[in-house]
Coordinates of C-alpha atoms in Angstrom, one line a residue:
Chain A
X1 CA 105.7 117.8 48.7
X2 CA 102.7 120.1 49.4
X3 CA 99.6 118.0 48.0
X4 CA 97.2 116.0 50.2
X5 CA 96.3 112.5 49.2
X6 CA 93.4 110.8 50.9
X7 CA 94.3 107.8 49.5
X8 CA 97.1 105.8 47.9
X9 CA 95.0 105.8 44.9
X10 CA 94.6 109.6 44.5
X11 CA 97.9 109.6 44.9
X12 CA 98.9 107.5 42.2
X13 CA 96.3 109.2 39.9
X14 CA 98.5 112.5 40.7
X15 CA 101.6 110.6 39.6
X16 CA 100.4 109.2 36.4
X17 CA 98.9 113.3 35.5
X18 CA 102.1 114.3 36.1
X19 CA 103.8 111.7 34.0
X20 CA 101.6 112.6 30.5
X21 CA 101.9 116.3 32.1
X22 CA 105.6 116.3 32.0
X23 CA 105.0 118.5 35.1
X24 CA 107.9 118.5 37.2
X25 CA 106.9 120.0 40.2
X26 CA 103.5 118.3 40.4
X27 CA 105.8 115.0 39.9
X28 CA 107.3 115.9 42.7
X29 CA 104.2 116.7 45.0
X30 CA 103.5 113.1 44.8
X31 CA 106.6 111.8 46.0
X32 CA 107.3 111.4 50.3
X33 CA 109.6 114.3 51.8
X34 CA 111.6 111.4 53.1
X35 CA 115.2 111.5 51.8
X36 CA 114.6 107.4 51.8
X37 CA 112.5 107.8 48.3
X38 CA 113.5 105.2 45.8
X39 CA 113.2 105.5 42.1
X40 CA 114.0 102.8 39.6
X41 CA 113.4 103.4 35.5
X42 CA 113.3 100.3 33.4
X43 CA 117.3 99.2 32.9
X44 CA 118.1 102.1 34.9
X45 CA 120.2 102.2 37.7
X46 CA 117.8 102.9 41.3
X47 CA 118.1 106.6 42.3
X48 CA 117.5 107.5 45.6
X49 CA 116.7 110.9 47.7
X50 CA 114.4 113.7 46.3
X51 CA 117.6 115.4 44.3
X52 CA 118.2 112.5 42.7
X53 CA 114.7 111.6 41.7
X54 CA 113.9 115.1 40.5
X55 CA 117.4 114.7 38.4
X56 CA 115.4 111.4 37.1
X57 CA 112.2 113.0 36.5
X58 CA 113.7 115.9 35.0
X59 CA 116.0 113.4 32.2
X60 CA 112.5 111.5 31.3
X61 CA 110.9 114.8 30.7
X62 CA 113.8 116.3 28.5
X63 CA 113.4 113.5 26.3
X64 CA 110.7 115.7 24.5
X65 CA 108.5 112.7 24.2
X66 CA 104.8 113.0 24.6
X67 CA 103.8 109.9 26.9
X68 CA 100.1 109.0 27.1
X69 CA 99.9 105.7 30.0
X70 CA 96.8 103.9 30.5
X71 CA 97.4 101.9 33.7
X72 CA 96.5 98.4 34.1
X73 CA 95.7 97.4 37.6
X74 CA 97.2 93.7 38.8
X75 CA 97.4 93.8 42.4
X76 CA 96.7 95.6 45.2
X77 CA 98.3 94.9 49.0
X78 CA 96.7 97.5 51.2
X79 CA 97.3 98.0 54.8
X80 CA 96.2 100.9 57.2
X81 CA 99.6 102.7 56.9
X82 CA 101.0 101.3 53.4
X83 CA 99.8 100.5 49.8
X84 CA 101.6 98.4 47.5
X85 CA 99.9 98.7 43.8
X86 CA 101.1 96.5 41.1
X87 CA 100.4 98.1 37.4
X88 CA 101.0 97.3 34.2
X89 CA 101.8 100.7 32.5
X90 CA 100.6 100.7 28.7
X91 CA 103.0 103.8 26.8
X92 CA 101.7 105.7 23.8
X93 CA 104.7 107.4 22.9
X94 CA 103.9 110.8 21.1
X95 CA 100.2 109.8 20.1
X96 CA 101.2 106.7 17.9
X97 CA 99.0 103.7 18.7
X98 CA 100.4 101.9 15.5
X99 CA 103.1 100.7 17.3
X100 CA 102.7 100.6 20.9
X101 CA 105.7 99.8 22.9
X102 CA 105.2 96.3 25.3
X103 CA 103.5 97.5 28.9
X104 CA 106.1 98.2 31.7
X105 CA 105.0 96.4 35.0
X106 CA 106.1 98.7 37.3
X107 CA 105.4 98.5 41.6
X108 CA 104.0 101.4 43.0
X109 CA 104.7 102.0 47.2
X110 CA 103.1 104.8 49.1
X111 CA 102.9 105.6 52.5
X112 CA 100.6 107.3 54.9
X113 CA 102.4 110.3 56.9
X114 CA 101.2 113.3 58.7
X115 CA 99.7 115.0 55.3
X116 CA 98.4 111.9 53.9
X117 CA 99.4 109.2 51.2
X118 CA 102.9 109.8 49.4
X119 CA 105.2 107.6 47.3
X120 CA 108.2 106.1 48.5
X121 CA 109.2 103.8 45.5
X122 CA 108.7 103.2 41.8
X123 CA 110.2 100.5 40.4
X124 CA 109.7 99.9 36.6
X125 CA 111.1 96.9 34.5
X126 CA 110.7 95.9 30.9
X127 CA 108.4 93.0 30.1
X128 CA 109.1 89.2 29.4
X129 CA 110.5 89.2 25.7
X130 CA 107.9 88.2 23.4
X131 CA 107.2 84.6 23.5
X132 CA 107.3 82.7 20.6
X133 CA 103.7 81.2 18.7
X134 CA 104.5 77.9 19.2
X135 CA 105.8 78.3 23.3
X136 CA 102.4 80.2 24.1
X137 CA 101.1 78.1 27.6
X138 CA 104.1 76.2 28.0
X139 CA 103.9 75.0 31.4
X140 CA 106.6 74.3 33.7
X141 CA 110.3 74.1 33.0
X142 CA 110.8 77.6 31.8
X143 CA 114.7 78.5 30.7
X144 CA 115.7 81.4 33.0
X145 CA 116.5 84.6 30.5
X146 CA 120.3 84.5 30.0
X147 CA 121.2 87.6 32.7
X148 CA 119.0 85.5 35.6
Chain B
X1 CA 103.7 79.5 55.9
X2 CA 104.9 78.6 59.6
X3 CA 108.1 80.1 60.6
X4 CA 108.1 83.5 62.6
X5 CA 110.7 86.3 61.7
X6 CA 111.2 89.0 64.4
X7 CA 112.3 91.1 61.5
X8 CA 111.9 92.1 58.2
X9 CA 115.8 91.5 57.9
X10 CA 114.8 87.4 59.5
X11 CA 112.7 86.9 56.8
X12 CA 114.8 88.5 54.1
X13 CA 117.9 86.2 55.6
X14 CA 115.7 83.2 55.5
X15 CA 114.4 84.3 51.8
X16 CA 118.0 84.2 50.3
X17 CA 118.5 81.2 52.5
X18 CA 115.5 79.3 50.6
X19 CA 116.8 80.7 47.6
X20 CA 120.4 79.5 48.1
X21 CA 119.6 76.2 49.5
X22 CA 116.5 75.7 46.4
X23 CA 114.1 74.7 49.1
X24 CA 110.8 75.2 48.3
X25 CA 109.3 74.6 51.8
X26 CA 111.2 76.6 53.1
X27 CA 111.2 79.2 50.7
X28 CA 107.5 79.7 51.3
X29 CA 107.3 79.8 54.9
X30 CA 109.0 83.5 54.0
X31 CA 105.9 84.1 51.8
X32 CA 102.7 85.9 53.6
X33 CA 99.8 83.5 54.0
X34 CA 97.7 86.0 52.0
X35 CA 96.7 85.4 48.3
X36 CA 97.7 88.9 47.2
X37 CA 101.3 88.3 47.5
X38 CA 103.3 89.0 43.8
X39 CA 106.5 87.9 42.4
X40 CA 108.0 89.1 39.5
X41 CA 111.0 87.3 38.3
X42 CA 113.5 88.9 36.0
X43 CA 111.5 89.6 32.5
X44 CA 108.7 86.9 33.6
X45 CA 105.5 88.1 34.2
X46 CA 104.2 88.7 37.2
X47 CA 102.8 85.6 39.4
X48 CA 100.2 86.6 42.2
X49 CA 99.0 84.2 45.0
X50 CA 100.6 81.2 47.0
X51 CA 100.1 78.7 44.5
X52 CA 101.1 80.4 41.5
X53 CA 104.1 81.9 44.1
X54 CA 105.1 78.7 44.8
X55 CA 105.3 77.4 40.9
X56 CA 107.3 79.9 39.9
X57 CA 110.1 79.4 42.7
X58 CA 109.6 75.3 41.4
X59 CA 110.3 76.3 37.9
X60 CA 113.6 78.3 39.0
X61 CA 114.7 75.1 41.5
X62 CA 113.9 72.6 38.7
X63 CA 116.4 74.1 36.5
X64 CA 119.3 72.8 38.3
X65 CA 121.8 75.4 38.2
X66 CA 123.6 75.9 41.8
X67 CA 122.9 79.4 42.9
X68 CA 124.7 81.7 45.4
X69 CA 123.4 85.3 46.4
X70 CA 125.6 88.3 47.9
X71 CA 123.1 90.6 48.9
X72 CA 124.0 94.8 48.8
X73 CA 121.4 96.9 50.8
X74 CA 120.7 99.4 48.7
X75 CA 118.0 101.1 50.3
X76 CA 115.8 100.1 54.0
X77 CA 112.1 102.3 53.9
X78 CA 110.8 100.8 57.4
X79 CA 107.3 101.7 59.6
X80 CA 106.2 99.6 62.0
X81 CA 104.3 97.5 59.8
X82 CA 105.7 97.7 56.6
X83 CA 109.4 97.2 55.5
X84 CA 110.5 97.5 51.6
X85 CA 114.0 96.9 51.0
X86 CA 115.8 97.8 48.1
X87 CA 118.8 95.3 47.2
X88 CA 121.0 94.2 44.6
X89 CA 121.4 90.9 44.2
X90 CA 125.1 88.9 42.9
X91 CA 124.1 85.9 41.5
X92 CA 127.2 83.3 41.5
X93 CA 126.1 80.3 38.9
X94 CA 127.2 76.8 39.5
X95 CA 130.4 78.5 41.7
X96 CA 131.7 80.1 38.6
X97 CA 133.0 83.6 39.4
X98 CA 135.0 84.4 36.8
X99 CA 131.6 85.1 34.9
X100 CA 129.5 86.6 37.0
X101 CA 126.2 87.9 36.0
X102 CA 125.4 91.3 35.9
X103 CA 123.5 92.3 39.9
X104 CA 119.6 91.9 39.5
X105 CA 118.0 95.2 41.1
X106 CA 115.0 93.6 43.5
X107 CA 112.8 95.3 45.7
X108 CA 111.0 93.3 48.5
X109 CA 108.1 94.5 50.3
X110 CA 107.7 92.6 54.2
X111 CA 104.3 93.4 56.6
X112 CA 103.7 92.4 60.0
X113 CA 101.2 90.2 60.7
X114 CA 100.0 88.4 63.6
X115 CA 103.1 86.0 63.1
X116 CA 105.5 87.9 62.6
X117 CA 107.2 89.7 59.5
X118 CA 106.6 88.0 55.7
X119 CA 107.1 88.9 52.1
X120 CA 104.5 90.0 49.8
X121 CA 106.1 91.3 47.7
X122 CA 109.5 90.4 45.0
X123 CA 110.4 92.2 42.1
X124 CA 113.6 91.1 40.3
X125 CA 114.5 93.1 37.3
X126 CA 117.4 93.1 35.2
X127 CA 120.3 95.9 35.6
X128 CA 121.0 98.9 32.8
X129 CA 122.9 97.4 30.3
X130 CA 126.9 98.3 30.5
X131 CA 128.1 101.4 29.3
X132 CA 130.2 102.5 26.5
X133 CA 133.4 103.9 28.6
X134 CA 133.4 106.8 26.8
X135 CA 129.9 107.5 28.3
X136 CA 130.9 106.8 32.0
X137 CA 130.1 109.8 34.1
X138 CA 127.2 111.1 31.5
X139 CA 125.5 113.9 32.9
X140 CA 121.9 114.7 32.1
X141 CA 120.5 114.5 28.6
X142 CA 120.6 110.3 28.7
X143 CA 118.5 108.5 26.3
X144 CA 116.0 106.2 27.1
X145 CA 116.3 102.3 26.4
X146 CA 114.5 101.4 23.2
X147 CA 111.5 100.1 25.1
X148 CA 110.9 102.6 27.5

């Protein structure tokens, strides 16, 4: 960690940059010195600590693939010390827009410390399954998916 | 929302309490008085505000099924106004535990407010799927999940 963030936002534009980067170390400049830092890929088991996330990082990247993300903002809880962002993250995976994979929402936490905004957690998960034509706006009485 | 929690940890109690017990009042007296709270069920998309909140939790009472939760701290990240715990989270169906479901991964995001500590934030996601045994122990070089 050696970049300042003014804001939770610049931060998370740093994040994103360094996800389509594949760039490591600027990955890591966004993430909290804080041992505490959480990671979570979709179906994934939670890492936690910056070796660990690094390790994380570091698997995504050797993939090979080329990620483009446009980010989808849903929600934003903002206090003076703490932002919680809610995105929907759109991948292109290695410049194909013919078949776009469904958006990832994914909760974004950073806090403020000494040399500004950081992130302390990511936690991506895979969308709802794709809902069948004749189910679209059902109202209540949902099944719960079969792992709830 | 009414009830006071001391502590992060009091409002995550009563949360799995509500939960537990499929009380709905109850369960939103944990909730934040502020319309940007989120939930995000288990491959559901995300719900944002008290009223839509406080649907979803009716839709996951109505279907009857008997829950219990063990709760494993996975990870605390605490200031003095914002808590986010990382947990996972046994669901026991109807008493049955000789098939228990795979542990949800959640985070939960709790801020101080004038009353107290309350949830604004809960995302439940599914686990990794289980792993070959002859992959147990994998080092780096792990593949991504077809929709990452």
């Amino acid at each position: 960690m050696s970049e300042t963030y003014e804001t939770a936002q610049d931060a998370e534009d740093a994040f994103y940059d360094a996800f389509e980067e594949a760039d490591l170390d600027k990955m890591m400049e966004v993430w909290s010195n804080s041992e505490e830092i959480v990671c979570i890929q979709p179906l994934r088991e939670q890492v936690q600590g910056r070796t660990a996330v690094r390790q994380s990082w570091r698997e995504v990247f050797a993939t090979g693939v080329n990620f483009e993300i446009e980010i989808y903002h849903k929600q934003w809880i903002e206090t003076p010390g703490a932002a919680i962002h809610i995105v929907h993250e759109q991948l292109v995976l290695n410049g194909d827009r013919t078949r776009l994979p469904p958006p990832l929402v994914a909760t974004n936490v950073y806090l403020k410390d000494e040399q500004g905004w950081h992130l302390v957690l990511h936690h991506a998960s895979p969308p709802p399954p794709p809902m069948p034509a004749n189910q679209q706006g059902m109202g209540p009485g949902i099944k719960l998916p079969p792992n709830f």
